[in-house]
Amino acid sequence: MGAGDFEASLGCLFASDLDELAAQLSSISGLDDSDRTVIAQEARANIVATLHGKLARTLLLELNAARLRGQLTGETPEQRWQEFLALSSRPAFWDAISPEYPGMRGRVARIVAYRCANSLRFARRFAADRRALDAFVGAPLGALVSVSLGAGDTHQQGQTVAVVRCAGGGVVYKPRSLAIDAALGAFIDELFAGDDSPHRIRVPRVLERDDYGWTSFVEHRHAADAAELRSFYVGIGHWLAVMRLIGGSDLHSENLIAHGGTPVVVDCETLFTPRLPQIPSGLGAAVDRAMEVTNSTVLASGLLPGRSGPLGWRGVDSSALGGLPGEQPLVRKLEIVAGGTDQARIGSAEQQVLQSQNLPGTSPALATHWPDVVQGFDAITARLQALDAAGELAPRLARFKPCRVRVVPRATEVYAEVARMLWHPVSLHDQPAAVARAVDLLRRMAARMRIAPHVQDVVEAEVADLMDGDIPFFTTIASHGVLDGPRGTHWLSKPSDLVDEALAAWRTANFELERRVIRAALVSAYINQGWIPPEGQMKPDRVDTGDLDARRRRHAASIMKQLVAARIEGDGERDDGTVAWIAPVLNPEGWSVQPLEQDLYSGASGLLLLVTGYLREVQAGRADAVDGVADLLPRLQKTLRSAELQREKQSREMKHPRPGAPGGYIGLGSQVWTLLALRRLGQDPGDCLERACNLAAFLPTSVAADAVQEMLVGKAGAIVPLLQLAQASGQRAHLDMAIDIGDRLIAAGLVRESDGAMCWKHEKWPDGIGGFAHGVTGIAWALAKLAKATGETRFADASAAAARFEASLWDEEEGNWLDLRLWDGVRTAAAWCHGSVGIGLAQLDLDPMLASPGARERVRRAAAASWRQGMGWNHSLCHGDLGAAELLVQAVDAGLAPEGMTRDSLLAWILGSMDKYGPVCGIVRDTFSPGLMAGLGGVAYQLLRMHPDCDLPSVLVPGGGLP
């Protein structure tokens, strides 16, 4: 919302305070009239922006009330708007509405007073230190050009960072002790003693004062050449090694600036962050241990890519290394609709996330430089280990012990969401109820996060800060550990030496795991699950058809050995029979490195299907036995059962639990289908059907909340599992759920007038898209299955309309279907998720005899495009060779494969690629990812299915063969 919309209305709330500020500024020696003007103007702009963000909704409500009461008499909407602005700019207006919003005026007065006081405090400090600051720019600072008094969040009665620009250069003001910054700078200087590289890591220069300080201003600059770009990413590795030692956290994109070849950490107050035991999640001891392990790795620094969870920023990558252009979701921001008229109201619009200054180029190829990051991490870790072995590391760390550090117990985005609620007109009208609601929200959050305060007085102090426009602030002395919280409260009452604890934790770190996590986190920077590494195609040197079955078995067994080796179980008495893995996981928010969830795509359901299938093939003599695989079966079953019980518990105890996604690969639909598949494969402990029915009971709520439509995450993916469940259970309710989804899809469809083709709006692609995972191919397939099960023509008609949209994307010149994502300049795709593989498989599943008009030609085209364009990039099911192989094998059997292809030659081609490069999952080439669809787990599963006698079900078109 633009701060200018109601600027005139807000002026009377702070005019006298600004007059007083101007008078006080005039008494400060060391400032001239121009300086005072700049500071006063910035103070005013800061107050206007703050109050506008908090009061615009209330003013719009009062505008509507004035219009309905007939108080606005202008002839046009624009004239009535101007009338309201004139009315609301008078003190009498605010006096009149104050009884409706008790407490509002007092809160506004405090915000204004705090900001004026801090503007005055800044001015006095700037005037006193101006001469000393000349050293930062090597010349007199000169005239004050601008100052930004809102360069960060406000804390502790409106205090905030200020960026100061003068004629001679810039400096940064920080209203806190900079002892920790100075200590880190000295530690880095010692660590890199003798290294005169202009690109070595550093922090800004510091001028310390008692309770505030100044730092040099770091200008954002892109890397000038390839050498600088490499230096930047090596430097990121250096920072990861240092932050792993000193417990750095909250190093998001605004806390690191790319200065050519140097990554500069410009805000380093969150060091030696306490690491607390994981609160039991109810998902099993193995998952809890995996969470503890994850939270103790370099991921905790915030430097590595990762997706946010809070509602307003869900899926956003705010890390220091991420936020890549084109790889951020759109975020929904509030705005004033029909501004300038008496019809003005609050609306929302999707907007791009603003780019920070953390990237060293306009579109850096992060994957290209990942080896540089790991190299930098290894080099400095080795240097630190040598210092520790020599007894020099602990004395160097002792400099941090007297420093005050900040601890962030809750994400700033969480605080921001609660603050927006507290300033809503309804909350202003009933402030006690709003406060109670906010306290309850924060306390319930603490039940899931050990470091988040749950003590009543601390939480009430947090809410009080939010009511006054501040983000709550927690600090401690590094050697003390007890947190000083807002308004004189304290948290984590047991004293501890955080420096010694950090060193002890670092000494016991699993650095091989750290390296795997660093490499795996790369995928979190990319939204698209079809992302392909840039190294080039992995074609075999030759196609050797000899010893095919032994080679197939060997590669599948090798993957299973990695699966066993990478498992995490509960330790000691905490081993409750569950199991977990840490890996890149695709969820509705995007990719993140975390313990596996329960879904089919990259989670425990997929692994349970894989392990069940592998043991079945071993028993049949078609796969090699691998130690430890059999033990995974009951552990995976226990893990999934624990998650189901936890879901049921939450549904009983929480008023409005967040509904899971309904999708057929990520979501409830995928879990229902997995249980039915296990039942078919004879791995039913007697309750798979009952558990599937229990999970399906959550689908109506999930479907109602879903706005994605698609197969992967959205409601279309639940149709086929529900049809199969209806048949297996004999319960009509499951068929009715599927019908309801079909009707919702039809209602949401966008119909093209010219030919009646239908597509569906997607958050990322509002004009519709092709493909099985996200687009019309998968939705048309699901609707066709529904039409066959019900005999209802409306579903068949909608499926045919969606097929027309897909058909219209065929490009004769390309010899493939157009990919409407238009990512990286690629016009077509040849994968299951997007492109020819999914299109061909859907056709074959719906019409296995290829009797319908054009069916054979469609499969021939799909097979040709998949062979020509889709092979050799990786081996995954989702977007690699093993996914394409499922189509090509069926094309061979139908006589529609590329010329000369046989089952054996295709398998030989794939195994030749694996023999040369090793199985590659297509996400992070050097990191084990066990997931079924985009990980190596799916490669093993499909290698099993490549045996002609294997009857394991397809996961690419999971529609047939199940009761």
mmCIF file of C-alpha atoms in Angstrom, residues 386-642:
data_model
loop_
_atom_site.group_PDB
_atom_site.id
_atom_site.type_symbol
_atom_site.label_atom_id
_atom_site.label_comp_id
_atom_site.label_asym_id
_atom_site.label_seq_id
_atom_site.Cartn_x
_atom_site.Cartn_y
_atom_site.Cartn_z
ATOM 1 C CA ALA A 386 44.845 -27.430 12.500
ATOM 2 C CA LEU A 387 44.511 -24.442 14.834
ATOM 3 C CA ASP A 388 42.468 -26.528 17.238
ATOM 4 C CA ALA A 389 45.021 -29.339 17.175
ATOM 5 C CA ALA A 390 47.721 -26.792 18.000
ATOM 6 C CA GLY A 391 45.697 -25.463 20.940
ATOM 7 C CA GLU A 392 45.235 -22.045 19.302
ATOM 8 C CA LEU A 393 41.543 -22.069 18.426
ATOM 9 C CA ALA A 394 39.961 -21.819 21.879
ATOM 10 C CA PRO A 395 42.111 -18.793 22.882
ATOM 11 C CA ARG A 396 41.120 -17.036 19.664
ATOM 12 C CA LEU A 397 37.440 -17.695 20.356
ATOM 13 C CA ALA A 398 37.758 -16.287 23.889
ATOM 14 C CA ARG A 399 37.540 -12.753 22.445
ATOM 15 C CA PHE A 400 33.843 -13.373 21.780
ATOM 16 C CA LYS A 401 32.906 -14.277 25.363
ATOM 17 C CA PRO A 402 32.250 -10.730 26.690
ATOM 18 C CA CYS A 403 30.323 -9.723 23.554
ATOM 19 C CA ARG A 404 26.573 -9.242 23.445
ATOM 20 C CA VAL A 405 24.927 -11.392 20.783
ATOM 21 C CA ARG A 406 21.396 -11.503 19.473
ATOM 22 C CA VAL A 407 19.198 -14.599 19.457
ATOM 23 C CA VAL A 408 16.196 -14.818 17.097
ATOM 24 C CA PRO A 409 13.738 -17.264 18.724
ATOM 25 C CA ARG A 410 11.042 -16.763 16.091
ATOM 26 C CA ALA A 411 11.264 -15.872 12.410
ATOM 27 C CA THR A 412 10.764 -12.170 11.749
ATOM 28 C CA GLU A 413 8.043 -13.135 9.253
ATOM 29 C CA VAL A 414 6.100 -14.774 12.088
ATOM 30 C CA TYR A 415 6.289 -11.621 14.170
ATOM 31 C CA ALA A 416 5.238 -9.562 11.133
ATOM 32 C CA GLU A 417 2.135 -11.696 10.562
ATOM 33 C CA VAL A 418 1.063 -11.414 14.194
ATOM 34 C CA ALA A 419 1.688 -7.659 14.098
ATOM 35 C CA ARG A 420 -0.576 -7.279 11.058
ATOM 36 C CA MET A 421 -3.301 -9.071 12.964
ATOM 37 C CA LEU A 422 -2.843 -6.807 15.993
ATOM 38 C CA TRP A 423 -3.322 -3.691 13.839
ATOM 39 C CA HIS A 424 -6.397 -4.966 12.001
ATOM 40 C CA PRO A 425 -9.503 -2.788 12.646
ATOM 41 C CA VAL A 426 -11.232 -5.708 14.373
ATOM 42 C CA SER A 427 -8.254 -6.052 16.706
ATOM 43 C CA LEU A 428 -8.154 -2.319 17.345
ATOM 44 C CA HIS A 429 -11.853 -2.438 18.204
ATOM 45 C CA ASP A 430 -11.369 -5.252 20.743
ATOM 46 C CA GLN A 431 -7.765 -4.961 21.833
ATOM 47 C CA PRO A 432 -7.954 -7.396 24.804
ATOM 48 C CA ALA A 433 -9.298 -10.171 22.610
ATOM 49 C CA ALA A 434 -6.633 -9.508 19.962
ATOM 50 C CA VAL A 435 -3.868 -9.565 22.557
ATOM 51 C CA ALA A 436 -5.157 -12.831 24.007
ATOM 52 C CA ARG A 437 -5.306 -14.342 20.521
ATOM 53 C CA ALA A 438 -1.747 -13.234 19.725
ATOM 54 C CA VAL A 439 -0.412 -14.581 23.027
ATOM 55 C CA ASP A 440 -2.143 -17.890 22.378
ATOM 56 C CA LEU A 441 -0.689 -18.133 18.847
ATOM 57 C CA LEU A 442 2.866 -17.501 20.016
ATOM 58 C CA ARG A 443 2.568 -19.893 22.946
ATOM 59 C CA ARG A 444 1.201 -22.636 20.693
ATOM 60 C CA MET A 445 4.081 -22.029 18.305
ATOM 61 C CA ALA A 446 6.480 -22.588 21.210
ATOM 62 C CA ALA A 447 5.047 -26.073 21.625
ATOM 63 C CA ARG A 448 6.786 -26.957 18.347
ATOM 64 C CA MET A 449 10.005 -24.915 18.714
ATOM 65 C CA ARG A 450 12.169 -25.336 21.792
ATOM 66 C CA ILE A 451 13.887 -21.940 21.436
ATOM 67 C CA ALA A 452 10.612 -19.989 21.072
ATOM 68 C CA PRO A 453 9.454 -18.542 24.438
ATOM 69 C CA HIS A 454 6.350 -20.025 26.018
ATOM 70 C CA VAL A 455 6.478 -18.363 29.458
ATOM 71 C CA GLN A 456 3.469 -16.070 29.859
ATOM 72 C CA ASP A 457 5.274 -12.852 30.834
ATOM 73 C CA VAL A 458 7.814 -13.186 28.005
ATOM 74 C CA VAL A 459 5.135 -13.838 25.385
ATOM 75 C CA GLU A 460 3.035 -10.948 26.677
ATOM 76 C CA ALA A 461 6.096 -8.693 26.372
ATOM 77 C CA GLU A 462 6.613 -9.873 22.783
ATOM 78 C CA VAL A 463 3.019 -8.978 21.944
ATOM 79 C CA ALA A 464 3.347 -5.603 23.666
ATOM 80 C CA ASP A 465 6.346 -4.810 21.465
ATOM 81 C CA LEU A 466 4.412 -5.811 18.358
ATOM 82 C CA MET A 467 1.549 -3.528 19.383
ATOM 83 C CA ASP A 468 3.996 -0.621 19.520
ATOM 84 C CA GLY A 469 5.437 -1.359 16.093
ATOM 85 C CA ASP A 470 8.605 -3.185 17.188
ATOM 86 C CA ILE A 471 9.999 -6.637 16.476
ATOM 87 C CA PRO A 472 10.829 -8.277 19.836
ATOM 88 C CA PHE A 473 14.555 -8.373 20.574
ATOM 89 C CA PHE A 474 16.478 -10.999 22.570
ATOM 90 C CA THR A 475 20.173 -10.724 23.444
ATOM 91 C CA THR A 476 22.695 -12.261 25.818
ATOM 92 C CA ILE A 477 26.360 -12.083 26.726
ATOM 93 C CA ALA A 478 28.010 -14.951 24.839
ATOM 94 C CA SER A 479 29.550 -16.441 27.970
ATOM 95 C CA HIS A 480 26.298 -16.147 29.970
ATOM 96 C CA GLY A 481 23.523 -17.609 27.802
ATOM 97 C CA VAL A 482 20.470 -16.272 29.641
ATOM 98 C CA LEU A 483 18.451 -14.185 27.197
ATOM 99 C CA ASP A 484 17.426 -10.628 27.992
ATOM 100 C CA GLY A 485 14.062 -10.233 26.315
ATOM 101 C CA PRO A 486 11.634 -7.405 25.643
ATOM 102 C CA ARG A 487 10.518 -5.135 28.485
ATOM 103 C CA GLY A 488 12.871 -6.562 31.105
ATOM 104 C CA THR A 489 11.902 -10.219 30.663
ATOM 105 C CA HIS A 490 14.326 -13.147 30.497
ATOM 106 C CA TRP A 491 14.296 -16.454 28.630
ATOM 107 C CA LEU A 492 16.434 -19.617 28.817
ATOM 108 C CA SER A 493 17.162 -19.113 32.476
ATOM 109 C CA LYS A 494 19.987 -21.678 32.818
ATOM 110 C CA PRO A 495 23.362 -19.892 32.358
ATOM 111 C CA SER A 496 25.687 -21.423 29.775
ATOM 112 C CA ASP A 497 28.863 -20.479 27.966
ATOM 113 C CA LEU A 498 27.669 -20.360 24.374
ATOM 114 C CA VAL A 499 31.220 -20.003 23.027
ATOM 115 C CA ASP A 500 32.440 -23.186 24.717
ATOM 116 C CA GLU A 501 29.272 -25.012 23.650
ATOM 117 C CA ALA A 502 29.761 -23.968 20.027
ATOM 118 C CA LEU A 503 33.363 -25.161 20.028
ATOM 119 C CA ALA A 504 32.399 -28.506 21.585
ATOM 120 C CA ALA A 505 29.618 -29.005 19.013
ATOM 121 C CA TRP A 506 32.005 -28.159 16.165
ATOM 122 C CA ARG A 507 34.589 -30.664 17.393
ATOM 123 C CA THR A 508 32.020 -33.469 17.165
ATOM 124 C CA ALA A 509 30.561 -32.371 13.819
ATOM 125 C CA ASN A 510 30.184 -34.869 10.975
ATOM 126 C CA PHE A 511 31.921 -32.900 8.255
ATOM 127 C CA GLU A 512 31.082 -35.409 5.554
ATOM 128 C CA LEU A 513 27.417 -34.811 6.396
ATOM 129 C CA GLU A 514 28.090 -31.056 6.293
ATOM 130 C CA ARG A 515 29.496 -31.403 2.773
ATOM 131 C CA ARG A 516 26.496 -33.448 1.668
ATOM 132 C CA VAL A 517 24.140 -30.859 3.134
ATOM 133 C CA ILE A 518 25.975 -28.027 1.379
ATOM 134 C CA ARG A 519 25.694 -29.782 -1.964
ATOM 135 C CA ALA A 520 22.109 -30.869 -1.378
ATOM 136 C CA ALA A 521 20.967 -27.377 -0.386
ATOM 137 C CA LEU A 522 21.653 -26.234 -3.929
ATOM 138 C CA VAL A 523 18.320 -27.589 -5.081
ATOM 139 C CA SER A 524 16.463 -25.326 -2.648
ATOM 140 C CA ALA A 525 17.447 -22.352 -4.775
ATOM 141 C CA TYR A 526 15.496 -23.755 -7.706
ATOM 142 C CA ILE A 527 11.712 -23.973 -7.773
ATOM 143 C CA ASN A 528 11.359 -26.148 -10.834
ATOM 144 C CA GLN A 529 11.669 -29.864 -10.143
ATOM 145 C CA GLY A 530 12.792 -30.349 -13.746
ATOM 146 C CA TRP A 531 15.940 -28.300 -13.289
ATOM 147 C CA ILE A 532 18.867 -29.874 -15.124
ATOM 148 C CA PRO A 533 22.527 -29.436 -14.140
ATOM 149 C CA PRO A 534 24.561 -27.686 -16.835
ATOM 150 C CA GLU A 535 27.376 -30.210 -17.213
ATOM 151 C CA GLY A 536 25.983 -31.665 -20.433
ATOM 152 C CA GLN A 537 24.438 -34.943 -21.457
ATOM 153 C CA MET A 538 25.668 -38.217 -19.974
ATOM 154 C CA LYS A 539 25.670 -40.420 -23.039
ATOM 155 C CA PRO A 540 27.411 -43.813 -22.946
ATOM 156 C CA ASP A 541 30.617 -44.262 -24.872
ATOM 157 C CA ARG A 542 29.172 -47.376 -26.473
ATOM 158 C CA VAL A 543 26.052 -49.515 -26.244
ATOM 159 C CA ASP A 544 27.072 -52.873 -24.805
ATOM 160 C CA THR A 545 24.252 -55.413 -24.653
ATOM 161 C CA GLY A 546 26.336 -57.960 -22.790
ATOM 162 C CA ASP A 547 25.644 -59.029 -19.210
ATOM 163 C CA LEU A 548 22.597 -56.745 -19.016
ATOM 164 C CA ASP A 549 20.772 -58.379 -16.128
ATOM 165 C CA ALA A 550 23.835 -58.565 -13.874
ATOM 166 C CA ARG A 551 24.614 -54.896 -14.550
ATOM 167 C CA ARG A 552 21.002 -53.914 -13.901
ATOM 168 C CA ARG A 553 21.021 -55.805 -10.608
ATOM 169 C CA ARG A 554 24.397 -54.366 -9.606
ATOM 170 C CA HIS A 555 23.295 -50.745 -10.039
ATOM 171 C CA ALA A 556 20.006 -51.338 -8.204
ATOM 172 C CA ALA A 557 21.825 -53.031 -5.322
ATOM 173 C CA SER A 558 24.369 -50.202 -5.129
ATOM 174 C CA ILE A 559 21.576 -47.675 -4.666
ATOM 175 C CA MET A 560 19.957 -49.803 -1.978
ATOM 176 C CA LYS A 561 23.289 -49.989 -0.124
ATOM 177 C CA GLN A 562 23.412 -46.191 -0.145
ATOM 178 C CA LEU A 563 19.851 -46.089 1.126
ATOM 179 C CA VAL A 564 20.766 -48.313 4.065
ATOM 180 C CA ALA A 565 23.970 -46.371 4.797
ATOM 181 C CA ALA A 566 22.248 -42.962 4.805
ATOM 182 C CA ARG A 567 19.430 -43.923 7.182
ATOM 183 C CA ILE A 568 18.972 -42.214 10.550
ATOM 184 C CA GLU A 569 17.483 -44.071 13.483
ATOM 185 C CA GLY A 570 16.725 -43.113 17.042
ATOM 186 C CA ASP A 571 19.783 -43.492 19.252
ATOM 187 C CA GLY A 572 19.976 -45.748 22.303
ATOM 188 C CA GLU A 573 16.808 -45.823 24.353
ATOM 189 C CA ARG A 574 15.186 -43.384 21.921
ATOM 190 C CA ASP A 575 15.171 -45.965 19.095
ATOM 191 C CA ASP A 576 11.455 -46.594 18.680
ATOM 192 C CA GLY A 577 11.732 -48.508 15.414
ATOM 193 C CA THR A 578 11.278 -45.533 13.058
ATOM 194 C CA VAL A 579 13.702 -44.403 10.358
ATOM 195 C CA ALA A 580 14.491 -41.144 8.564
ATOM 196 C CA TRP A 581 16.715 -39.614 5.925
ATOM 197 C CA ILE A 582 17.942 -36.055 5.366
ATOM 198 C CA ALA A 583 17.727 -35.078 1.706
ATOM 199 C CA PRO A 584 16.334 -32.528 -0.741
ATOM 200 C CA VAL A 585 12.547 -32.684 -0.383
ATOM 201 C CA LEU A 586 9.964 -31.201 -2.729
ATOM 202 C CA ASN A 587 6.892 -29.910 -0.894
ATOM 203 C CA PRO A 588 4.209 -27.351 -1.803
ATOM 204 C CA GLU A 589 6.583 -24.514 -0.839
ATOM 205 C CA GLY A 590 9.388 -25.756 -3.112
ATOM 206 C CA TRP A 591 12.594 -27.655 -2.455
ATOM 207 C CA SER A 592 14.288 -27.760 0.936
ATOM 208 C CA VAL A 593 16.867 -29.938 2.675
ATOM 209 C CA GLN A 594 15.142 -31.607 5.623
ATOM 210 C CA PRO A 595 14.025 -34.965 6.994
ATOM 211 C CA LEU A 596 11.834 -36.788 4.492
ATOM 212 C CA GLU A 597 8.100 -36.262 4.780
ATOM 213 C CA GLN A 598 5.409 -38.858 4.104
ATOM 214 C CA ASP A 599 4.629 -38.387 0.425
ATOM 215 C CA LEU A 600 5.281 -40.551 -2.630
ATOM 216 C CA TYR A 601 7.369 -38.055 -4.623
ATOM 217 C CA SER A 602 10.417 -37.748 -2.350
ATOM 218 C CA GLY A 603 9.190 -39.085 0.977
ATOM 219 C CA ALA A 604 8.702 -42.171 3.096
ATOM 220 C CA SER A 605 5.731 -43.530 1.100
ATOM 221 C CA GLY A 606 7.906 -43.769 -1.971
ATOM 222 C CA LEU A 607 10.703 -45.447 -0.038
ATOM 223 C CA LEU A 608 8.309 -47.960 1.507
ATOM 224 C CA LEU A 609 7.100 -48.873 -1.991
ATOM 225 C CA LEU A 610 10.721 -49.176 -3.152
ATOM 226 C CA VAL A 611 11.826 -51.374 -0.236
ATOM 227 C CA THR A 612 8.727 -53.560 -0.560
ATOM 228 C CA GLY A 613 9.344 -53.949 -4.271
ATOM 229 C CA TYR A 614 13.038 -54.665 -3.859
ATOM 230 C CA LEU A 615 12.493 -57.393 -1.274
ATOM 231 C CA ARG A 616 9.818 -58.893 -3.493
ATOM 232 C CA GLU A 617 12.195 -58.973 -6.465
ATOM 233 C CA VAL A 618 14.955 -60.492 -4.310
ATOM 234 C CA GLN A 619 12.574 -63.257 -3.299
ATOM 235 C CA ALA A 620 11.732 -63.844 -6.972
ATOM 236 C CA GLY A 621 15.430 -64.071 -7.850
ATOM 237 C CA ARG A 622 15.415 -60.897 -9.949
ATOM 238 C CA ALA A 623 17.451 -58.684 -7.577
ATOM 239 C CA ASP A 624 20.492 -59.142 -5.350
ATOM 240 C CA ALA A 625 20.093 -59.290 -1.571
ATOM 241 C CA VAL A 626 21.476 -56.258 0.296
ATOM 242 C CA ASP A 627 22.152 -56.308 4.034
ATOM 243 C CA GLY A 628 19.915 -53.977 5.996
ATOM 244 C CA VAL A 629 17.141 -53.548 3.430
ATOM 245 C CA ALA A 630 14.823 -56.014 5.166
ATOM 246 C CA ASP A 631 15.196 -54.068 8.413
ATOM 247 C CA LEU A 632 13.980 -50.910 6.660
ATOM 248 C CA LEU A 633 10.570 -52.402 5.890
ATOM 249 C CA PRO A 634 9.121 -52.457 9.448
ATOM 250 C CA ARG A 635 10.859 -49.181 10.243
ATOM 251 C CA LEU A 636 9.267 -47.418 7.291
ATOM 252 C CA GLN A 637 5.887 -48.895 8.152
ATOM 253 C CA LYS A 638 6.242 -47.655 11.742
ATOM 254 C CA THR A 639 7.354 -44.209 10.536
ATOM 255 C CA LEU A 640 4.350 -43.750 8.261
ATOM 256 C CA ARG A 641 1.980 -45.100 10.890
ATOM 257 C CA SER A 642 3.391 -42.622 13.432
#
